[in-house]
PDB file of C-alpha atoms in Angstrom:
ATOM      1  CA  UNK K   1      91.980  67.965  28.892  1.00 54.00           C
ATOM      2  CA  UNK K   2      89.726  65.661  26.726  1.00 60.00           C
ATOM      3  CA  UNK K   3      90.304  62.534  29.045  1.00 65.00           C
ATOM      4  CA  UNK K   4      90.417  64.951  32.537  1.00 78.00           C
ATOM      5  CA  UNK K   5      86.605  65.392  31.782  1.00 84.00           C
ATOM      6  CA  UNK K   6      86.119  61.753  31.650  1.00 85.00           C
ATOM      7  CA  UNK K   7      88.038  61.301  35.125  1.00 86.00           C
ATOM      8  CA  UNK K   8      86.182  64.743  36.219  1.00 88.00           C
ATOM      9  CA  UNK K   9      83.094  62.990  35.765  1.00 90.00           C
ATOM     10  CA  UNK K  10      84.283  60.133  37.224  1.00 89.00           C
ATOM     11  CA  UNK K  11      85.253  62.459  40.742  1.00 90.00           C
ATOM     12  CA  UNK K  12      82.172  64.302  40.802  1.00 92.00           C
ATOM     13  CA  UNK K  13      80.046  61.467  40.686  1.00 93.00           C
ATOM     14  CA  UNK K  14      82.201  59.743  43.241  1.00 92.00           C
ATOM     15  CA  UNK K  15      82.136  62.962  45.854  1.00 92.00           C
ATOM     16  CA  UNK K  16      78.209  63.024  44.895  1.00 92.00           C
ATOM     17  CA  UNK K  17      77.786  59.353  46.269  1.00 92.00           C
ATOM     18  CA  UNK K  18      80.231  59.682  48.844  1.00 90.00           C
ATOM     19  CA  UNK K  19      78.199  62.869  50.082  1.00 87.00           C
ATOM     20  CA  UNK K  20      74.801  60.473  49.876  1.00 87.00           C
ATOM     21  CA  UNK K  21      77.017  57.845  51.580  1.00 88.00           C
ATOM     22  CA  UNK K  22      77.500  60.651  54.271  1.00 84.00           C
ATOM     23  CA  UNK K  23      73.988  61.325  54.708  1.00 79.00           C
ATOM     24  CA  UNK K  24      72.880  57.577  55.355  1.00 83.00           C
ATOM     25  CA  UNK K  25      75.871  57.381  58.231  1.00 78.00           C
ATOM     26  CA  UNK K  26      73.906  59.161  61.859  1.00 71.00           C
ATOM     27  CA  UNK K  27      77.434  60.924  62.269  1.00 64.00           C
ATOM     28  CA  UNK K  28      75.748  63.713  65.211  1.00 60.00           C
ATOM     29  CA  UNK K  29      77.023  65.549  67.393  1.00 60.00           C
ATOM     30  CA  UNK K  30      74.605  68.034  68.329  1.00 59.00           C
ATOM     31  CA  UNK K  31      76.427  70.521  67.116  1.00 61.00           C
ATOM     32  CA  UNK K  32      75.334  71.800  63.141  1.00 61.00           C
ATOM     33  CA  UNK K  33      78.355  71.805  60.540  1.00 64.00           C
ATOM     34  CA  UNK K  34      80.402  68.787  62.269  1.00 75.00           C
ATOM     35  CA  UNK K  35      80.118  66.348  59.525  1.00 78.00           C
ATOM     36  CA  UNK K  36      82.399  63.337  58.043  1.00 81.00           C
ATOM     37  CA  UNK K  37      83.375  65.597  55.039  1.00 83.00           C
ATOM     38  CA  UNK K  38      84.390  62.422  52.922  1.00 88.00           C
ATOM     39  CA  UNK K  39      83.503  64.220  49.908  1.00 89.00           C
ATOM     40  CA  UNK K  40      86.664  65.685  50.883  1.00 90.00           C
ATOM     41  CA  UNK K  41      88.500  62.491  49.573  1.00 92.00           C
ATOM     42  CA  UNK K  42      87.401  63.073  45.728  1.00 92.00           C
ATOM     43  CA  UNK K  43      88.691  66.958  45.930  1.00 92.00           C
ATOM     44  CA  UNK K  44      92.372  66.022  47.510  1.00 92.00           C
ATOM     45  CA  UNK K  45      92.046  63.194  44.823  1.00 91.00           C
ATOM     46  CA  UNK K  46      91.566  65.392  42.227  1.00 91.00           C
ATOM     47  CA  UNK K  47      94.559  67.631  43.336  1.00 91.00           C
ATOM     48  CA  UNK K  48      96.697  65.063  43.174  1.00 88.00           C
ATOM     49  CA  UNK K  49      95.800  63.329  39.942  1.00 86.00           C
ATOM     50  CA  UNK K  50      94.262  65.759  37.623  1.00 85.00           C
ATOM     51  CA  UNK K  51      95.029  69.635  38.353  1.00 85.00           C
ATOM     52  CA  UNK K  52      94.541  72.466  40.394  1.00 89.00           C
ATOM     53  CA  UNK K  53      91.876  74.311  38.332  1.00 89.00           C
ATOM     54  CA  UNK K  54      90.163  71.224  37.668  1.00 89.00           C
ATOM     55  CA  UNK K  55      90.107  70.387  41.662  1.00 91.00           C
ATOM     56  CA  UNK K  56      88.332  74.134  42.237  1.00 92.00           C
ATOM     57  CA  UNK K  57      86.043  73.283  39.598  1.00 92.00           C
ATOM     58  CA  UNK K  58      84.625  70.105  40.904  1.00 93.00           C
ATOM     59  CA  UNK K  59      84.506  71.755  44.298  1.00 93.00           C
ATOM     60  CA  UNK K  60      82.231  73.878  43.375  1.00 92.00           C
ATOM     61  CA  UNK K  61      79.995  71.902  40.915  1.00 93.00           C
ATOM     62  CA  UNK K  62      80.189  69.088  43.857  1.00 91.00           C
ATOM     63  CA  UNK K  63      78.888  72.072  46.318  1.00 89.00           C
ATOM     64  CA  UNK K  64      75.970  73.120  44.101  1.00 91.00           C
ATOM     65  CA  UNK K  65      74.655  69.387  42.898  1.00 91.00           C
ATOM     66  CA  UNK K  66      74.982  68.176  46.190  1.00 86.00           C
ATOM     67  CA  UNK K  67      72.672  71.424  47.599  1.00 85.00           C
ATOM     68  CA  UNK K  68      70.017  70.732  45.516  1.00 87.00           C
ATOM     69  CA  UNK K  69      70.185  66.378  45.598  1.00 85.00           C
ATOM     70  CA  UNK K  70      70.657  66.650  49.679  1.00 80.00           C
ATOM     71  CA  UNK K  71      69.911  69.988  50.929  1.00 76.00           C
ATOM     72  CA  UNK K  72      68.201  73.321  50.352  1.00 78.00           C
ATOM     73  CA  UNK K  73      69.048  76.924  48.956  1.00 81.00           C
ATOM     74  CA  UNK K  74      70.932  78.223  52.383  1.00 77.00           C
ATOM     75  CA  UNK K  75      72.592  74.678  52.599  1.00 78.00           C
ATOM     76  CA  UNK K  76      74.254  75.943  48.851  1.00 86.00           C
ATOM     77  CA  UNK K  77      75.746  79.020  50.314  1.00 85.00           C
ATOM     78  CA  UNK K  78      76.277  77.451  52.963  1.00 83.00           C
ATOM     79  CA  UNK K  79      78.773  74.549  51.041  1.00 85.00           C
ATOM     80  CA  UNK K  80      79.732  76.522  48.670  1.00 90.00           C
ATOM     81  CA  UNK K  81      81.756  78.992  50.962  1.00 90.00           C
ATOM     82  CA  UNK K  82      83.124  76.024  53.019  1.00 90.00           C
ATOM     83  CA  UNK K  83      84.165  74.162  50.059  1.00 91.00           C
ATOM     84  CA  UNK K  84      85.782  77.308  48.067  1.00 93.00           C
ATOM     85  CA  UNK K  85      87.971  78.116  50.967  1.00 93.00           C
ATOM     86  CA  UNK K  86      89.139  74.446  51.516  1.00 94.00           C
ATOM     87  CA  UNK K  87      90.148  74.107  48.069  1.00 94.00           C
ATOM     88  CA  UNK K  88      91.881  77.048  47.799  1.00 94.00           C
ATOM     89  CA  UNK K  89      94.057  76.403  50.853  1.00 94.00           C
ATOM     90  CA  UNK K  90      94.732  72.924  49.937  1.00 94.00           C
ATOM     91  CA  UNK K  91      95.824  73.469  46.714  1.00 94.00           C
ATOM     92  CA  UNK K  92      98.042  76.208  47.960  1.00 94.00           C
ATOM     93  CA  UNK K  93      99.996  73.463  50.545  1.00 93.00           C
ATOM     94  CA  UNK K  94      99.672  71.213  47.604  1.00 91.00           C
ATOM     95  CA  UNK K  95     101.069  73.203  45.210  1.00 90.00           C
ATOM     96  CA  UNK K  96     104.371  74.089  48.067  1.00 89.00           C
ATOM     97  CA  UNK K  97     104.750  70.573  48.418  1.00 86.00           C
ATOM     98  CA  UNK K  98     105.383  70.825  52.041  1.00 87.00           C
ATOM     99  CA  UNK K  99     103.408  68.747  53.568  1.00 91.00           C
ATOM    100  CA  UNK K 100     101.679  65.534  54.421  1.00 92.00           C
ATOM    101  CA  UNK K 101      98.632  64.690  52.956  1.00 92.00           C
ATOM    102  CA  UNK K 102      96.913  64.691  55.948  1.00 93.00           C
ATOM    103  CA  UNK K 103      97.925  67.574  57.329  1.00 94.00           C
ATOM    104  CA  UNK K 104      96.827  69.286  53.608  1.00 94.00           C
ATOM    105  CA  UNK K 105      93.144  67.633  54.407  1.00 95.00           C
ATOM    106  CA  UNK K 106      93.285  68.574  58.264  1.00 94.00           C
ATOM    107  CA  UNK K 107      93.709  72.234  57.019  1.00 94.00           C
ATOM    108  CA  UNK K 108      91.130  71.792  54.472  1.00 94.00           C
ATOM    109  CA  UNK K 109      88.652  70.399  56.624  1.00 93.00           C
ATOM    110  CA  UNK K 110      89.163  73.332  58.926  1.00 94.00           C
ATOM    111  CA  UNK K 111      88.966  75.838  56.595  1.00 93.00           C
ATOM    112  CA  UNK K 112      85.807  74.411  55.332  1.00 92.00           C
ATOM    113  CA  UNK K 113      84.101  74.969  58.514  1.00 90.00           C
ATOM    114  CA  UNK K 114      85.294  78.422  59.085  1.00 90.00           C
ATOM    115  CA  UNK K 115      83.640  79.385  55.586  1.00 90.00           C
ATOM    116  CA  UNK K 116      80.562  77.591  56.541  1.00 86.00           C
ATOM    117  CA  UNK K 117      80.596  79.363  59.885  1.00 84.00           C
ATOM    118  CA  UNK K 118      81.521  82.539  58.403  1.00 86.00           C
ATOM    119  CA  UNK K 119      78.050  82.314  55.845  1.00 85.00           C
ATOM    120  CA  UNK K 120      76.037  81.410  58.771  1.00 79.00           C
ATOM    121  CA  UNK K 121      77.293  84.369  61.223  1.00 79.00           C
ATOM    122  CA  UNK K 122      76.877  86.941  57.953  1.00 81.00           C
ATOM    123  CA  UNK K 123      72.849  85.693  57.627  1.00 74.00           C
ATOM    124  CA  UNK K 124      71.854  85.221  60.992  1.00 67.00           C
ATOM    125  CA  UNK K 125      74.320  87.752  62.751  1.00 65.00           C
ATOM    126  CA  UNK K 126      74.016  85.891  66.029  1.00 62.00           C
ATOM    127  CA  UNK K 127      77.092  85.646  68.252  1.00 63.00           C
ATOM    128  CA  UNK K 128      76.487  82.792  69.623  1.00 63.00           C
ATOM    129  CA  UNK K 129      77.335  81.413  66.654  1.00 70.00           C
ATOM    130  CA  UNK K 130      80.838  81.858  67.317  1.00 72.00           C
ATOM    131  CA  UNK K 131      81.020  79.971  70.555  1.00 74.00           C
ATOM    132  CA  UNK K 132      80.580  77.087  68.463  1.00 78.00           C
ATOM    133  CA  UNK K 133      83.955  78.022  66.335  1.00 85.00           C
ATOM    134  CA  UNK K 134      86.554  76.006  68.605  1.00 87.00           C
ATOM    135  CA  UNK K 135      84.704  72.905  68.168  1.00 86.00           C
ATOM    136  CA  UNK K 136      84.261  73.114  64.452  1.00 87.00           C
ATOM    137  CA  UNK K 137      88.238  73.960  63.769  1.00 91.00           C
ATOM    138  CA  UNK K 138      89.241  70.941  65.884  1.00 91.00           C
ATOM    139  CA  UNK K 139      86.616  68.301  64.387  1.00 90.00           C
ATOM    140  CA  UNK K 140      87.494  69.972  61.129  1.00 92.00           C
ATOM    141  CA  UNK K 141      91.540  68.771  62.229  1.00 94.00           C
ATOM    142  CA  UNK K 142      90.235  64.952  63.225  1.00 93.00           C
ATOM    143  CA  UNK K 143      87.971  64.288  60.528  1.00 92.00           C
ATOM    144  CA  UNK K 144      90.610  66.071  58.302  1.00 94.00           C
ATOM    145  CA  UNK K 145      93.159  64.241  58.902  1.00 94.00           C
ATOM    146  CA  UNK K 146      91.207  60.682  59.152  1.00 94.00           C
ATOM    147  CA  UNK K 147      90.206  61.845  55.181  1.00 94.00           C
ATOM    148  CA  UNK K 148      93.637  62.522  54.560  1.00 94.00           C
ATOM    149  CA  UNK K 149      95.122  58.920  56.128  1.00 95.00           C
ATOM    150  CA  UNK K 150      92.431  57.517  53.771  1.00 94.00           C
ATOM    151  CA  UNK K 151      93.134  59.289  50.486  1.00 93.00           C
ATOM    152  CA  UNK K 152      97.117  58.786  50.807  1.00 93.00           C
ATOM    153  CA  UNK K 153      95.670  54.737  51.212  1.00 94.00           C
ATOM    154  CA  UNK K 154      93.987  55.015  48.196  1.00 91.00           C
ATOM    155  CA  UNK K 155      96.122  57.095  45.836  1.00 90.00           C
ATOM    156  CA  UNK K 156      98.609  54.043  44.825  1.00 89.00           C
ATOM    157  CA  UNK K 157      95.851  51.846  43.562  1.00 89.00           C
ATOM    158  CA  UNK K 158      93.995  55.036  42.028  1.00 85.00           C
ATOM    159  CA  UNK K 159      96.923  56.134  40.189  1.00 83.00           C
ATOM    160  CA  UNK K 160      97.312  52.845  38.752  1.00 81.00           C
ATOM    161  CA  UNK K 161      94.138  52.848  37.390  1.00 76.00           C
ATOM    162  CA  UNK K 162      94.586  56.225  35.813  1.00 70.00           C
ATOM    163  CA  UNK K 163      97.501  55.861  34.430  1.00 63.00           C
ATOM    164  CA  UNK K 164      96.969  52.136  32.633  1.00 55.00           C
ATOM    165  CA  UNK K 165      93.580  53.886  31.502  1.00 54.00           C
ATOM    166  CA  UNK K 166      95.507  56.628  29.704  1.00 54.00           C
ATOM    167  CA  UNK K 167      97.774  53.893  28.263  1.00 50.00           C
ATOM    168  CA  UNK K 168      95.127  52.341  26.282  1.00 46.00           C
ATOM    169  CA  UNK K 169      93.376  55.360  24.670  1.00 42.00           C
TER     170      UNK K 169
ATOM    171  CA  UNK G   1     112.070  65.159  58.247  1.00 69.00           C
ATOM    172  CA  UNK G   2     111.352  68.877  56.934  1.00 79.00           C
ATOM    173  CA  UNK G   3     107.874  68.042  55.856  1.00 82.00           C
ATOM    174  CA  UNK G   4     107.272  66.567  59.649  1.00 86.00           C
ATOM    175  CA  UNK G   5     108.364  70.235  61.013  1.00 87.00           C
ATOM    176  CA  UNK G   6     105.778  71.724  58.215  1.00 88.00           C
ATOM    177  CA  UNK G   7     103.135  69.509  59.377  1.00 89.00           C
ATOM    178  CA  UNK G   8     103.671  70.111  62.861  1.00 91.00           C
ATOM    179  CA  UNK G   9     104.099  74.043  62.416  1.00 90.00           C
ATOM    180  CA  UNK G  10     100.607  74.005  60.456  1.00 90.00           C
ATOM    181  CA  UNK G  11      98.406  71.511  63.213  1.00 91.00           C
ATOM    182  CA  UNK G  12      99.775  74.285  65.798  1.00 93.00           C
ATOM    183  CA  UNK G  13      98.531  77.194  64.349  1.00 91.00           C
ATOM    184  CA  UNK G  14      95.146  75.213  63.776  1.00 91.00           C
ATOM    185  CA  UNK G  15      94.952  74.011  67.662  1.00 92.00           C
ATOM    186  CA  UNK G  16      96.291  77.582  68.576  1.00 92.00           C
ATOM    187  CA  UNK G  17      93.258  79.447  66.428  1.00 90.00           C
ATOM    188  CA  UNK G  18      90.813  76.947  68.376  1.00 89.00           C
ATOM    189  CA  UNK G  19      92.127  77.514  71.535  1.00 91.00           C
ATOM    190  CA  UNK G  20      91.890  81.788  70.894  1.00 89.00           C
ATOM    191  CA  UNK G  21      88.526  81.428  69.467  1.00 84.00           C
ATOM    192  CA  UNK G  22      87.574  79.391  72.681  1.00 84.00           C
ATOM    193  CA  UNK G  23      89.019  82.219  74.770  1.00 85.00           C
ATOM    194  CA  UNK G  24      88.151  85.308  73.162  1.00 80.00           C
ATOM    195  CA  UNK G  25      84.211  85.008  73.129  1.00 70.00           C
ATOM    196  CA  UNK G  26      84.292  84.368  76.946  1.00 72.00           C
ATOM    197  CA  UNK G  27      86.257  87.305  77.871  1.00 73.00           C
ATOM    198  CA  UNK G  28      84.800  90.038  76.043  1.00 68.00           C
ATOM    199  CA  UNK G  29      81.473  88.561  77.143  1.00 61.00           C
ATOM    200  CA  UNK G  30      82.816  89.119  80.526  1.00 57.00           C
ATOM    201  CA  UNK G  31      83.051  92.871  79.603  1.00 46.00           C
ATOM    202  CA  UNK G  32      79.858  93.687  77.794  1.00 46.00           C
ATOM    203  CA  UNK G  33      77.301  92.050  80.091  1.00 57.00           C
ATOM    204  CA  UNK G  34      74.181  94.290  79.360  1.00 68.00           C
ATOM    205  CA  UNK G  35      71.807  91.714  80.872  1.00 79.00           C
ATOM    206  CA  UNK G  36      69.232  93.389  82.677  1.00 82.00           C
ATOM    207  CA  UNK G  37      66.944  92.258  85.510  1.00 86.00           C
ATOM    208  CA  UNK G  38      63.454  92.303  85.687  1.00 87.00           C
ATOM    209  CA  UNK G  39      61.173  92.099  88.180  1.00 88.00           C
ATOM    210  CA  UNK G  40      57.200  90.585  87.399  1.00 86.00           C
ATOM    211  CA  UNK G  41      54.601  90.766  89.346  1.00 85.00           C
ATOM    212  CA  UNK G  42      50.965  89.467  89.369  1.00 79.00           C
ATOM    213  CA  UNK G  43      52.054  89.591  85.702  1.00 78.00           C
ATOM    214  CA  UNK G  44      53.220  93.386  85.429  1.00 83.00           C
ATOM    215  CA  UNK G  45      56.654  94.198  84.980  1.00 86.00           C
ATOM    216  CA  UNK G  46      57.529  96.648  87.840  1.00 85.00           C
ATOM    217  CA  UNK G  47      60.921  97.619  87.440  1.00 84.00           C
ATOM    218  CA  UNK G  48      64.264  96.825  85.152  1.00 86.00           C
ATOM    219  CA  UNK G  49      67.796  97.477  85.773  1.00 87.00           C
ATOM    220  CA  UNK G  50      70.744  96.719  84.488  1.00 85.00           C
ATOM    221  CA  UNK G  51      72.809  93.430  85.877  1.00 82.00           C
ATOM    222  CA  UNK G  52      75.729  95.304  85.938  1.00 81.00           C
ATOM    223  CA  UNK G  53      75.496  98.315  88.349  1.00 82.00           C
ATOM    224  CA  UNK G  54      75.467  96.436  92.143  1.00 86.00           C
ATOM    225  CA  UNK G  55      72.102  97.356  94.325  1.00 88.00           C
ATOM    226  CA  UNK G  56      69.764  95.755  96.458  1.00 90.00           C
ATOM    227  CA  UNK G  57      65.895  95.881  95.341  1.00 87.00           C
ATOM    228  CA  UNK G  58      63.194  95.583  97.887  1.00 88.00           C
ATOM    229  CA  UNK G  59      59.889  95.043  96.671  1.00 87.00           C
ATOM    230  CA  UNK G  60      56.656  94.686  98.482  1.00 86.00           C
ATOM    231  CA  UNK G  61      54.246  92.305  97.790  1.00 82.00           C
ATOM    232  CA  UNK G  62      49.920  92.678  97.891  1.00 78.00           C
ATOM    233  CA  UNK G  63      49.764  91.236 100.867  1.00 78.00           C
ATOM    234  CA  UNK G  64      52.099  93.339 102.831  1.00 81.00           C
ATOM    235  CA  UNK G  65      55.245  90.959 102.810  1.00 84.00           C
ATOM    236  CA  UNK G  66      58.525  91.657 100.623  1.00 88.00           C
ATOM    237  CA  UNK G  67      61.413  90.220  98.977  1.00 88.00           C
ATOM    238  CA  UNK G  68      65.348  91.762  98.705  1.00 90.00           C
ATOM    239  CA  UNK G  69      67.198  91.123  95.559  1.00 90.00           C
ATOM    240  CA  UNK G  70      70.755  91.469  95.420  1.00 90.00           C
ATOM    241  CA  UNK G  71      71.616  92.562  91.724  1.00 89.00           C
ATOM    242  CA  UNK G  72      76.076  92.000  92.348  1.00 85.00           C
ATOM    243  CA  UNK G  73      78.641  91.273  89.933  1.00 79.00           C
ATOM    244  CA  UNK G  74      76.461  90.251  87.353  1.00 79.00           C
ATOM    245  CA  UNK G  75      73.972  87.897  89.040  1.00 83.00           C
ATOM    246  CA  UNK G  76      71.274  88.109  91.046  1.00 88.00           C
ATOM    247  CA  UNK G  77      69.701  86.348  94.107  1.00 88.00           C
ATOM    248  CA  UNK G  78      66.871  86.684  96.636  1.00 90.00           C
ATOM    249  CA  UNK G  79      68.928  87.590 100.133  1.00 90.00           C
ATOM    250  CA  UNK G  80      65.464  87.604 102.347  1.00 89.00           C
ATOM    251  CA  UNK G  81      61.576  87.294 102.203  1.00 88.00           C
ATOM    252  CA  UNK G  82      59.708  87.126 104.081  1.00 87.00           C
ATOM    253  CA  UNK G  83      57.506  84.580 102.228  1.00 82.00           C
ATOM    254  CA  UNK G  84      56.472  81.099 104.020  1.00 80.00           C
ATOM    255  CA  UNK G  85      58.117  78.887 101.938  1.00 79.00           C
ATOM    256  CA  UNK G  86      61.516  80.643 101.546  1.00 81.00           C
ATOM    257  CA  UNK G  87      62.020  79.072  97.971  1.00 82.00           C
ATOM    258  CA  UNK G  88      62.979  82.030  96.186  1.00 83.00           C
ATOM    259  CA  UNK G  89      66.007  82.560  98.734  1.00 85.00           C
ATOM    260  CA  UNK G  90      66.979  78.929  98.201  1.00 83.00           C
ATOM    261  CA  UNK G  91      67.010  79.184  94.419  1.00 82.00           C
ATOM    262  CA  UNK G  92      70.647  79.971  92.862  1.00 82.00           C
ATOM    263  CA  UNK G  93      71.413  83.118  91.529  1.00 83.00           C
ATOM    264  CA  UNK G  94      70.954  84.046  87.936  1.00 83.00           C
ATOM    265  CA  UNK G  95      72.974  85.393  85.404  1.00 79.00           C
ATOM    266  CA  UNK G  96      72.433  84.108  82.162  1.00 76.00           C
ATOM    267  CA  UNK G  97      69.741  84.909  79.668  1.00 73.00           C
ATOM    268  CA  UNK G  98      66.230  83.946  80.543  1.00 72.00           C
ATOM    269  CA  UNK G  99      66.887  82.386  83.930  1.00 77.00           C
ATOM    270  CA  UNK G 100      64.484  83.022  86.414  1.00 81.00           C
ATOM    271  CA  UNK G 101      63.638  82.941  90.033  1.00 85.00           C
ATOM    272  CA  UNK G 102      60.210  82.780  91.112  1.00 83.00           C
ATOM    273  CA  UNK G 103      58.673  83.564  94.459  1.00 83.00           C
ATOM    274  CA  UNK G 104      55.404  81.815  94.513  1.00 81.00           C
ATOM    275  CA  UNK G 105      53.871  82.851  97.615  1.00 81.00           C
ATOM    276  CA  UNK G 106      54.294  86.610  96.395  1.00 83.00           C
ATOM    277  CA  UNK G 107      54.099  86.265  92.596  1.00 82.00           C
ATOM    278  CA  UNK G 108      56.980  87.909  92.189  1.00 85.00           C
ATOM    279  CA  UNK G 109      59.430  86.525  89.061  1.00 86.00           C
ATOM    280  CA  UNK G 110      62.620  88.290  88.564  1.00 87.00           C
ATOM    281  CA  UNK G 111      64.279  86.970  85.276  1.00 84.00           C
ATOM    282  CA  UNK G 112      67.207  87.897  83.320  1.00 83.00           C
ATOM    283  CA  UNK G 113      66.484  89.372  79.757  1.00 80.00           C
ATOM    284  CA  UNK G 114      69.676  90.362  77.720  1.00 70.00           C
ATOM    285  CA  UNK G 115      69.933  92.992  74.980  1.00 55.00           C
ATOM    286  CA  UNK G 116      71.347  90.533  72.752  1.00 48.00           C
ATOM    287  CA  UNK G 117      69.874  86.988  71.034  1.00 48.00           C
ATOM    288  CA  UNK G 118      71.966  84.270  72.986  1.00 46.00           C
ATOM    289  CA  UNK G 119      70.581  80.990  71.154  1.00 50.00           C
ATOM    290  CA  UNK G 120      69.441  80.149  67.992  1.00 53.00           C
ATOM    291  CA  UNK G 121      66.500  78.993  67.459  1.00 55.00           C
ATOM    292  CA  UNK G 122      66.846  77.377  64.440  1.00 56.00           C
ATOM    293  CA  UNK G 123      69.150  75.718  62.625  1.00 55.00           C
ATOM    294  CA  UNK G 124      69.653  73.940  58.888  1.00 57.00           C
ATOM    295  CA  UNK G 125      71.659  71.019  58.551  1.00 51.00           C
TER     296      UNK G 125
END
């Protein structure tokens, strides 16, 4: 646990500049809630080379630091929802070993949207809202999946890292 | 191979949620339209009713001519005027929140209002 904080820190302050990265890229499509979702990468990172628990935590602390560097109060709930249920349900796939990585980010990304959408339908209790919900599930799946392609790229070298770290402590 | 059929199994459901959430706000729209029509003139509302129950409306303008609204299946259209332009009859018929036709020549505006909020007005990103 003593070195996971180290590497936690490490993640965090990787999905916080991803997540400034993500604001800087015009990434529009007139429709609120599609984004990139790159912080995405550090969370399925974190699954895969620290822990579960550890994965949830930096979701959330990633939700809440990012709300108040990027965003606003309602932004927060907004996150936080969307980022709670897309870690649970990709450490749950992670944890059956079942599937592709990018299939595990695909279902993450959509999940992540559906909590965000959920939070917004709850405070403004408009239906239009949900005509927007198709859209959101399947650019949830693309940009899920494009995460996903990227992390499994990345892991290798990451875990190399990691591990020759560990050796020298 | 097994994980393939997982992965597969999982995008399905996904696309198959998007496509029932595309679906299912369109046809229960379809059920509960409670739009209502209202008629405007000079600035006064003079009547409302309901988009759903079919009639025709007649109404008579100051100076003695008149427009027919057909209020069918949801929308509703100027049939005949007698106004010199003819605009109103030309315009296309309105269903949707807000949407309007306008009669110029009699200062008549019938325009759609529904019972519930169909945009947002706002939104943060």
């Amino acid at each position: 646990m003593k070195g996971n904080i180290a590497y936690l820190g490490l993640l965090l302050a990787f999905a916080l500049i991803l997540s400034y990265i993500e604001a800087l890229i015009p990434f529009q499509f007139g429709i609120p809630g599609i984004k990139l979702g790159l912080t995405n990468l550090a969370v399925i990172l974190c699954i895969y080379l620290i822990g579960y628990r550890e994965a949830l935590l930096l979701t959330l602390s990633k939700a809440v630091i990012c709300g108040f560097l990027f965003g606003n109060l309602t932004m927060i709930f907004y996150s936080l929802s969307g980022a709670f249920f897309s870690c649970i349900i990709m450490v749950v796939m992670a944890k059956s070993g079942k599937f592709h990585l990018p299939v595990i980010s695909a279902a993450g990304g959509v999940m992540h949207n559906i909590g965000q959408i959920a939070v917004a339908y709850l405070t403004v209790k408009t239906y239009g809202i949900l005509y927007y919900i198709p859209m959101l599930i399947l650019s949830g799946l693309v940009t899920g999946i494009l995460i996903g392609i990227a992390a499994t790229l990345v892991m290798p070298y990451i875990k190399k890292v990691i591990v020759k770290r560990e050796g020298n402590l | 191979m097994q994980k393939l059929k997982a992965d597969i199994f999982v995008i399905g459901i996904i696309l198959i949620a998007a496509l029932l959430f595309f679906i299912i706000p369109r046809v229960m729209n379809r059920q509960s339209e409670n739009g209502e029509v209202e008629f405007w003139q000079d600035g006064k509302l003079l009547y409302s009713y309901s988009l759903s129950e079919d009639r025709i409306v007649s109404i008579q303008a100051s100076d003695g001519g008149y427009n027919l609204v057909l209020i069918n299946g949801g929308s509703a259209r100027v049939t005949d005027a007698d106004c010199p332009d003819k605009l109103c009859i030309r315009q296309r018929s309105i269903s949707e929140n807000g949407e309007s036709i306008i009669c110029l020549p009699h200062k008549l505006v019938v325009q759609i209002t529904s019972g519930k909020e169909s945009d947002l007005d706002a939104v943060a990103n």
